[in-house]
Structure formats: structure tokens, C-alpha cells
């Protein structure tokens, strides 16, 4: 049985079997707002509770020695390796290709432009993003003459850099020396 006294006191009350969509939407919006405000307050409460209830330290993976070394290595900076603390030097840009290069790469790209490319590459500081950079600046080419089908020769690649929105083709030596990477 329904108690009609309760119905008159609660303006948002809907009898069973009746559906008032406007009222239910308003109620659900109010409930969602309450839940959102509770969620916004929750992280600080949880952190305070953890600090008060436990003696263990909070996890901070950024300061782990392994992750610090990985970040330094991926950003091209000097880092130590192994237990004997062998120092690995920072990545530097090597010399451009020689004068005998048929693409004349050293003439096309100045030292300042090469420095900017080198710095931007190592600022990525993530191995996957660096690999994407290399793949973006490489493309496979089909040579005019191909050796017989039975041989196990690899594909041919062309390398390029984007400078001032122009794609400048360079040789493999110039490409790898500018980035400071090895094959």
C-alpha cells in the first residue's frame, strides 16, 4: 500500500508504474554532480589516508635508477651502465659525409640545420618516437635494375630530412651521422 502522506512531502516522488522522465533526468543529474564532486575530493583523501595508515613509501617510478638511466639514454645524455659504473658518453653529431658523396649532402644542409635536426631527434626522449622519426624519413625505392630473384638482397632505401618544409634527400652516412645513431 502507498502512504499518501509521504507523497505530498516529497516533490520528486513518482508512484510505481508511473514514469516522469523530466524528474528522473533532474534527479540523475543531481546524483551525477554529487558523484563527480566526491571523485574530485577523493584522490587527496586517499593519499592522506595512505600516509596516515601505512609506513611504506609511495611508489615513484620516475626516480628508480633503472628508469633514470633509461630516460638519460633515450634523450642522448651521458649515463652510467652496470654495477662497475662504466660511463657512456652523450650522443654527439658526427661529421657529414665526405666530398665524394654523389648527393652533395654537405652542401645542401648547413651545420646549424644539422644541429637543429640532431637536437630535435634526441629531445623526443622515447625510443618508439625516435624509431617513428627514422621510419618517417626513410622510404623504400625500387631500383631500375634488380639482381636475379633467387638472391637474398635487402631492400634499397632513400633518406631525407625536412628543412623549411622541403624534403632534402641525403645519403645514409649523412643521415646516420646527423642523428648520431648507428645501424
PDB file of C-alpha atoms in Angstrom:
ATOM      1  CA  UNK A   1       0.000   0.000   0.000  1.00  0.00           C
ATOM      2  CA  UNK A   2       1.026   3.522  -0.622  1.00  0.00           C
ATOM      3  CA  UNK A   3       1.228   6.082   2.101  1.00  0.00           C
ATOM      4  CA  UNK A   4      -0.127   9.265   0.558  1.00  0.00           C
ATOM      5  CA  UNK A   5       1.282  11.449   3.318  1.00  0.00           C
ATOM      6  CA  UNK A   6       4.822  10.661   2.126  1.00  0.00           C
ATOM      7  CA  UNK A   7       3.905  11.524  -1.461  1.00  0.00           C
ATOM      8  CA  UNK A   8       2.865  15.030  -0.573  1.00  0.00           C
ATOM      9  CA  UNK A   9       6.082  15.697   1.369  1.00  0.00           C
ATOM     10  CA  UNK A  10       8.463  14.580  -1.426  1.00  0.00           C
ATOM     11  CA  UNK A  11       8.046  16.595  -4.614  1.00  0.00           C
ATOM     12  CA  UNK A  12      10.279  14.265  -6.608  1.00  0.00           C
ATOM     13  CA  UNK A  13       8.427  11.083  -5.638  1.00  0.00           C
ATOM     14  CA  UNK A  14       6.955   9.100  -8.539  1.00  0.00           C
ATOM     15  CA  UNK A  15       4.418   6.382  -7.973  1.00  0.00           C
ATOM     16  CA  UNK A  16       5.482   2.886  -9.027  1.00  0.00           C
ATOM     17  CA  UNK A  17       4.481   2.243 -12.625  1.00  0.00           C
ATOM     18  CA  UNK A  18       4.471   5.966 -13.483  1.00  0.00           C
ATOM     19  CA  UNK A  19       7.427   7.462 -15.348  1.00  0.00           C
ATOM     20  CA  UNK A  20       8.199  11.133 -15.247  1.00  0.00           C
ATOM     21  CA  UNK A  21      11.276  11.484 -17.433  1.00  0.00           C
ATOM     22  CA  UNK A  22      11.934  15.148 -16.650  1.00  0.00           C
ATOM     23  CA  UNK A  23      12.015  14.479 -12.921  1.00  0.00           C
ATOM     24  CA  UNK A  24      14.170  11.362 -13.280  1.00  0.00           C
ATOM     25  CA  UNK A  25      16.650  13.211 -15.506  1.00  0.00           C
ATOM     26  CA  UNK A  26      16.879  16.049 -12.991  1.00  0.00           C
ATOM     27  CA  UNK A  27      17.428  13.582 -10.169  1.00  0.00           C
ATOM     28  CA  UNK A  28      20.081  11.661 -12.112  1.00  0.00           C
ATOM     29  CA  UNK A  29      21.910  14.917 -12.970  1.00  0.00           C
ATOM     30  CA  UNK A  30      21.974  15.887  -9.307  1.00  0.00           C
ATOM     31  CA  UNK A  31      23.299  12.433  -8.380  1.00  0.00           C
ATOM     32  CA  UNK A  32      25.987  12.624 -11.085  1.00  0.00           C
ATOM     33  CA  UNK A  33      27.075  16.068  -9.831  1.00  0.00           C
ATOM     34  CA  UNK A  34      27.343  14.681  -6.296  1.00  0.00           C
ATOM     35  CA  UNK A  35      29.405  11.726  -7.523  1.00  0.00           C
ATOM     36  CA  UNK A  36      31.729  13.979  -9.543  1.00  0.00           C
ATOM     37  CA  UNK A  37      32.327  16.273  -6.606  1.00  0.00           C
ATOM     38  CA  UNK A  38      33.042  13.225  -4.448  1.00  0.00           C
ATOM     39  CA  UNK A  39      35.517  11.894  -7.036  1.00  0.00           C
ATOM     40  CA  UNK A  40      37.309  15.246  -7.226  1.00  0.00           C
ATOM     41  CA  UNK A  41      37.817  15.206  -3.465  1.00  0.00           C
ATOM     42  CA  UNK A  42      38.721  11.510  -3.251  1.00  0.00           C
ATOM     43  CA  UNK A  43      42.389  11.469  -4.512  1.00  0.00           C
ATOM     44  CA  UNK A  44      43.614  13.869  -1.846  1.00  0.00           C
ATOM     45  CA  UNK A  45      41.707  11.952   0.824  1.00  0.00           C
ATOM     46  CA  UNK A  46      43.139   8.634  -0.385  1.00  0.00           C
ATOM     47  CA  UNK A  47      46.700   9.989  -0.382  1.00  0.00           C
ATOM     48  CA  UNK A  48      46.232  11.402   3.116  1.00  0.00           C
ATOM     49  CA  UNK A  49      44.751   8.092   4.302  1.00  0.00           C
ATOM     50  CA  UNK A  50      47.674   6.159   2.836  1.00  0.00           C
ATOM     51  CA  UNK A  51      50.159   8.472   4.506  1.00  0.00           C
ATOM     52  CA  UNK A  52      48.392   8.154   7.832  1.00  0.00           C
ATOM     53  CA  UNK A  53      47.705   4.418   7.753  1.00  0.00           C
ATOM     54  CA  UNK A  54      50.934   2.981   6.374  1.00  0.00           C
ATOM     55  CA  UNK A  55      54.627   3.232   6.986  1.00  0.00           C
ATOM     56  CA  UNK A  56      55.561   2.306   3.427  1.00  0.00           C
ATOM     57  CA  UNK A  57      56.699   4.827   0.886  1.00  0.00           C
ATOM     58  CA  UNK A  58      54.547   5.763  -2.086  1.00  0.00           C
ATOM     59  CA  UNK A  59      55.645   4.425  -5.481  1.00  0.00           C
ATOM     60  CA  UNK A  60      57.526   6.950  -7.585  1.00  0.00           C
ATOM     61  CA  UNK A  61      58.793   5.122 -10.660  1.00  0.00           C
ATOM     62  CA  UNK A  62      60.436   8.219 -12.157  1.00  0.00           C
ATOM     63  CA  UNK A  63      63.220   8.165  -9.576  1.00  0.00           C
ATOM     64  CA  UNK A  64      64.083   4.484  -9.924  1.00  0.00           C
ATOM     65  CA  UNK A  65      67.706   4.128 -11.032  1.00  0.00           C
ATOM     66  CA  UNK A  66      66.732   1.881 -13.949  1.00  0.00           C
ATOM     67  CA  UNK A  67      64.183   4.406 -15.252  1.00  0.00           C
ATOM     68  CA  UNK A  68      66.520   7.370 -14.760  1.00  0.00           C
ATOM     69  CA  UNK A  69      69.220   5.619 -16.820  1.00  0.00           C
ATOM     70  CA  UNK A  70      66.683   4.712 -19.499  1.00  0.00           C
ATOM     71  CA  UNK A  71      65.494   8.318 -19.728  1.00  0.00           C
ATOM     72  CA  UNK A  72      69.078   9.595 -19.989  1.00  0.00           C
ATOM     73  CA  UNK A  73      69.935   7.009 -22.662  1.00  0.00           C
ATOM     74  CA  UNK A  74      66.824   7.781 -24.720  1.00  0.00           C
ATOM     75  CA  UNK A  75      67.479  11.516 -24.554  1.00  0.00           C
ATOM     76  CA  UNK A  76      71.096  11.061 -25.716  1.00  0.00           C
ATOM     77  CA  UNK A  77      72.715  12.260 -22.499  1.00  0.00           C
ATOM     78  CA  UNK A  78      75.620  10.748 -20.593  1.00  0.00           C
ATOM     79  CA  UNK A  79      74.712   7.873 -18.276  1.00  0.00           C
ATOM     80  CA  UNK A  80      76.304   5.080 -16.225  1.00  0.00           C
ATOM     81  CA  UNK A  81      75.864   1.415 -17.040  1.00  0.00           C
ATOM     82  CA  UNK A  82      76.143  -1.715 -14.920  1.00  0.00           C
ATOM     83  CA  UNK A  83      77.491  -2.239 -11.456  1.00  0.00           C
ATOM     84  CA  UNK A  84      81.004  -1.092 -12.363  1.00  0.00           C
ATOM     85  CA  UNK A  85      79.524   2.305 -13.313  1.00  0.00           C
ATOM     86  CA  UNK A  86      81.013   2.454 -16.797  1.00  0.00           C
ATOM     87  CA  UNK A  87      80.194   5.875 -18.249  1.00  0.00           C
ATOM     88  CA  UNK A  88      78.566   6.028 -21.684  1.00  0.00           C
ATOM     89  CA  UNK A  89      79.222   9.358 -23.387  1.00  0.00           C
ATOM     90  CA  UNK A  90      76.458  11.640 -24.593  1.00  0.00           C
ATOM     91  CA  UNK A  91      75.339  11.334 -28.216  1.00  0.00           C
ATOM     92  CA  UNK A  92      77.078  13.798 -30.485  1.00  0.00           C
ATOM     93  CA  UNK A  93      76.579  14.707 -34.087  1.00  0.00           C
ATOM     94  CA  UNK A  94      79.314  13.221 -36.245  1.00  0.00           C
ATOM     95  CA  UNK A  95      80.992  14.672 -39.287  1.00  0.00           C
ATOM     96  CA  UNK A  96      78.980  14.985 -42.503  1.00  0.00           C
ATOM     97  CA  UNK A  97      79.688  12.758 -45.476  1.00  0.00           C
ATOM     98  CA  UNK A  98      82.842  13.443 -47.488  1.00  0.00           C
ATOM     99  CA  UNK A  99      83.249  15.461 -50.688  1.00  0.00           C
ATOM    100  CA  UNK A 100      82.924  12.368 -52.859  1.00  0.00           C
ATOM    101  CA  UNK A 101      79.235  11.969 -51.967  1.00  0.00           C
ATOM    102  CA  UNK A 102      77.194  11.885 -55.164  1.00  0.00           C
ATOM    103  CA  UNK A 103      74.225  13.656 -53.473  1.00  0.00           C
ATOM    104  CA  UNK A 104      76.417  16.536 -52.188  1.00  0.00           C
ATOM    105  CA  UNK A 105      74.704  16.401 -48.808  1.00  0.00           C
ATOM    106  CA  UNK A 106      77.191  18.658 -47.024  1.00  0.00           C
ATOM    107  CA  UNK A 107      76.375  21.472 -49.451  1.00  0.00           C
ATOM    108  CA  UNK A 108      72.595  21.030 -49.193  1.00  0.00           C
ATOM    109  CA  UNK A 109      72.386  21.078 -45.385  1.00  0.00           C
ATOM    110  CA  UNK A 110      74.293  23.537 -43.221  1.00  0.00           C
ATOM    111  CA  UNK A 111      75.863  22.683 -39.862  1.00  0.00           C
ATOM    112  CA  UNK A 112      73.240  24.749 -37.997  1.00  0.00           C
ATOM    113  CA  UNK A 113      70.385  22.886 -39.681  1.00  0.00           C
ATOM    114  CA  UNK A 114      72.027  19.572 -38.845  1.00  0.00           C
ATOM    115  CA  UNK A 115      72.378  20.653 -35.200  1.00  0.00           C
ATOM    116  CA  UNK A 116      68.673  21.527 -35.023  1.00  0.00           C
ATOM    117  CA  UNK A 117      67.720  18.140 -36.507  1.00  0.00           C
ATOM    118  CA  UNK A 118      70.051  16.317 -34.095  1.00  0.00           C
ATOM    119  CA  UNK A 119      68.709  18.168 -31.043  1.00  0.00           C
ATOM    120  CA  UNK A 120      65.069  17.675 -32.056  1.00  0.00           C
ATOM    121  CA  UNK A 121      65.635  13.958 -32.577  1.00  0.00           C
ATOM    122  CA  UNK A 122      67.136  13.463 -29.113  1.00  0.00           C
ATOM    123  CA  UNK A 123      64.531  15.704 -27.459  1.00  0.00           C
ATOM    124  CA  UNK A 124      61.928  13.084 -28.358  1.00  0.00           C
ATOM    125  CA  UNK A 125      63.438  11.020 -25.483  1.00  0.00           C
ATOM    126  CA  UNK A 126      61.325   7.978 -26.304  1.00  0.00           C
ATOM    127  CA  UNK A 127      62.689   5.047 -28.294  1.00  0.00           C
ATOM    128  CA  UNK A 128      59.383   4.434 -30.085  1.00  0.00           C
ATOM    129  CA  UNK A 129      59.018   8.066 -31.141  1.00  0.00           C
ATOM    130  CA  UNK A 130      62.640   8.067 -32.337  1.00  0.00           C
ATOM    131  CA  UNK A 131      62.020   4.945 -34.401  1.00  0.00           C
ATOM    132  CA  UNK A 132      58.934   6.587 -35.901  1.00  0.00           C
ATOM    133  CA  UNK A 133      61.071   9.611 -36.787  1.00  0.00           C
ATOM    134  CA  UNK A 134      63.552   7.406 -38.641  1.00  0.00           C
ATOM    135  CA  UNK A 135      60.825   5.481 -40.438  1.00  0.00           C
ATOM    136  CA  UNK A 136      59.121   8.746 -41.484  1.00  0.00           C
ATOM    137  CA  UNK A 137      62.361   9.967 -43.061  1.00  0.00           C
ATOM    138  CA  UNK A 138      63.149   6.707 -44.879  1.00  0.00           C
ATOM    139  CA  UNK A 139      61.394   5.290 -47.897  1.00  0.00           C
ATOM    140  CA  UNK A 140      61.947   2.177 -49.950  1.00  0.00           C
ATOM    141  CA  UNK A 141      62.924   2.640 -53.556  1.00  0.00           C
ATOM    142  CA  UNK A 142      62.683   0.330 -56.498  1.00  0.00           C
ATOM    143  CA  UNK A 143      65.983   0.234 -58.370  1.00  0.00           C
ATOM    144  CA  UNK A 144      65.986   0.315 -62.162  1.00  0.00           C
ATOM    145  CA  UNK A 145      67.922  -2.941 -62.345  1.00  0.00           C
ATOM    146  CA  UNK A 146      67.372  -5.783 -59.911  1.00  0.00           C
ATOM    147  CA  UNK A 147      69.578  -8.842 -59.452  1.00  0.00           C
ATOM    148  CA  UNK A 148      68.062 -12.294 -60.032  1.00  0.00           C
ATOM    149  CA  UNK A 149      65.073 -13.275 -57.898  1.00  0.00           C
ATOM    150  CA  UNK A 150      66.863 -16.078 -56.054  1.00  0.00           C
ATOM    151  CA  UNK A 151      69.314 -13.799 -54.198  1.00  0.00           C
ATOM    152  CA  UNK A 152      68.736 -12.636 -50.627  1.00  0.00           C
ATOM    153  CA  UNK A 153      69.401  -8.955 -51.095  1.00  0.00           C
ATOM    154  CA  UNK A 154      67.710  -6.458 -48.837  1.00  0.00           C
ATOM    155  CA  UNK A 155      65.570  -3.544 -49.990  1.00  0.00           C
ATOM    156  CA  UNK A 156      67.028  -0.201 -51.039  1.00  0.00           C
ATOM    157  CA  UNK A 157      66.185   2.898 -49.019  1.00  0.00           C
ATOM    158  CA  UNK A 158      66.394   6.622 -49.575  1.00  0.00           C
ATOM    159  CA  UNK A 159      66.889   9.022 -46.669  1.00  0.00           C
ATOM    160  CA  UNK A 160      65.700  12.595 -46.349  1.00  0.00           C
ATOM    161  CA  UNK A 161      65.281  15.466 -43.901  1.00  0.00           C
ATOM    162  CA  UNK A 162      62.531  18.083 -43.855  1.00  0.00           C
ATOM    163  CA  UNK A 163      64.093  21.543 -43.762  1.00  0.00           C
ATOM    164  CA  UNK A 164      61.883  24.607 -44.163  1.00  0.00           C
ATOM    165  CA  UNK A 165      59.047  22.345 -45.367  1.00  0.00           C
ATOM    166  CA  UNK A 166      61.234  20.945 -48.148  1.00  0.00           C
ATOM    167  CA  UNK A 167      62.274  17.331 -48.308  1.00  0.00           C
ATOM    168  CA  UNK A 168      66.023  17.187 -48.905  1.00  0.00           C
ATOM    169  CA  UNK A 169      67.404  13.827 -49.951  1.00  0.00           C
ATOM    170  CA  UNK A 170      70.643  12.780 -48.219  1.00  0.00           C
ATOM    171  CA  UNK A 171      72.889   9.729 -48.194  1.00  0.00           C
ATOM    172  CA  UNK A 172      72.792   7.104 -45.467  1.00  0.00           C
ATOM    173  CA  UNK A 173      76.094   8.286 -43.969  1.00  0.00           C
ATOM    174  CA  UNK A 174      74.842  11.860 -43.627  1.00  0.00           C
ATOM    175  CA  UNK A 175      71.519  10.658 -42.206  1.00  0.00           C
ATOM    176  CA  UNK A 176      73.073   8.479 -39.526  1.00  0.00           C
ATOM    177  CA  UNK A 177      75.865  10.920 -38.651  1.00  0.00           C
ATOM    178  CA  UNK A 178      73.411  13.796 -38.271  1.00  0.00           C
ATOM    179  CA  UNK A 179      71.218  11.832 -35.865  1.00  0.00           C
ATOM    180  CA  UNK A 180      74.213  10.290 -34.087  1.00  0.00           C
ATOM    181  CA  UNK A 181      72.908   6.725 -34.403  1.00  0.00           C
ATOM    182  CA  UNK A 182      74.369   3.504 -35.738  1.00  0.00           C
ATOM    183  CA  UNK A 183      72.759   0.857 -37.869  1.00  0.00           C
TER     184      UNK A 183
END
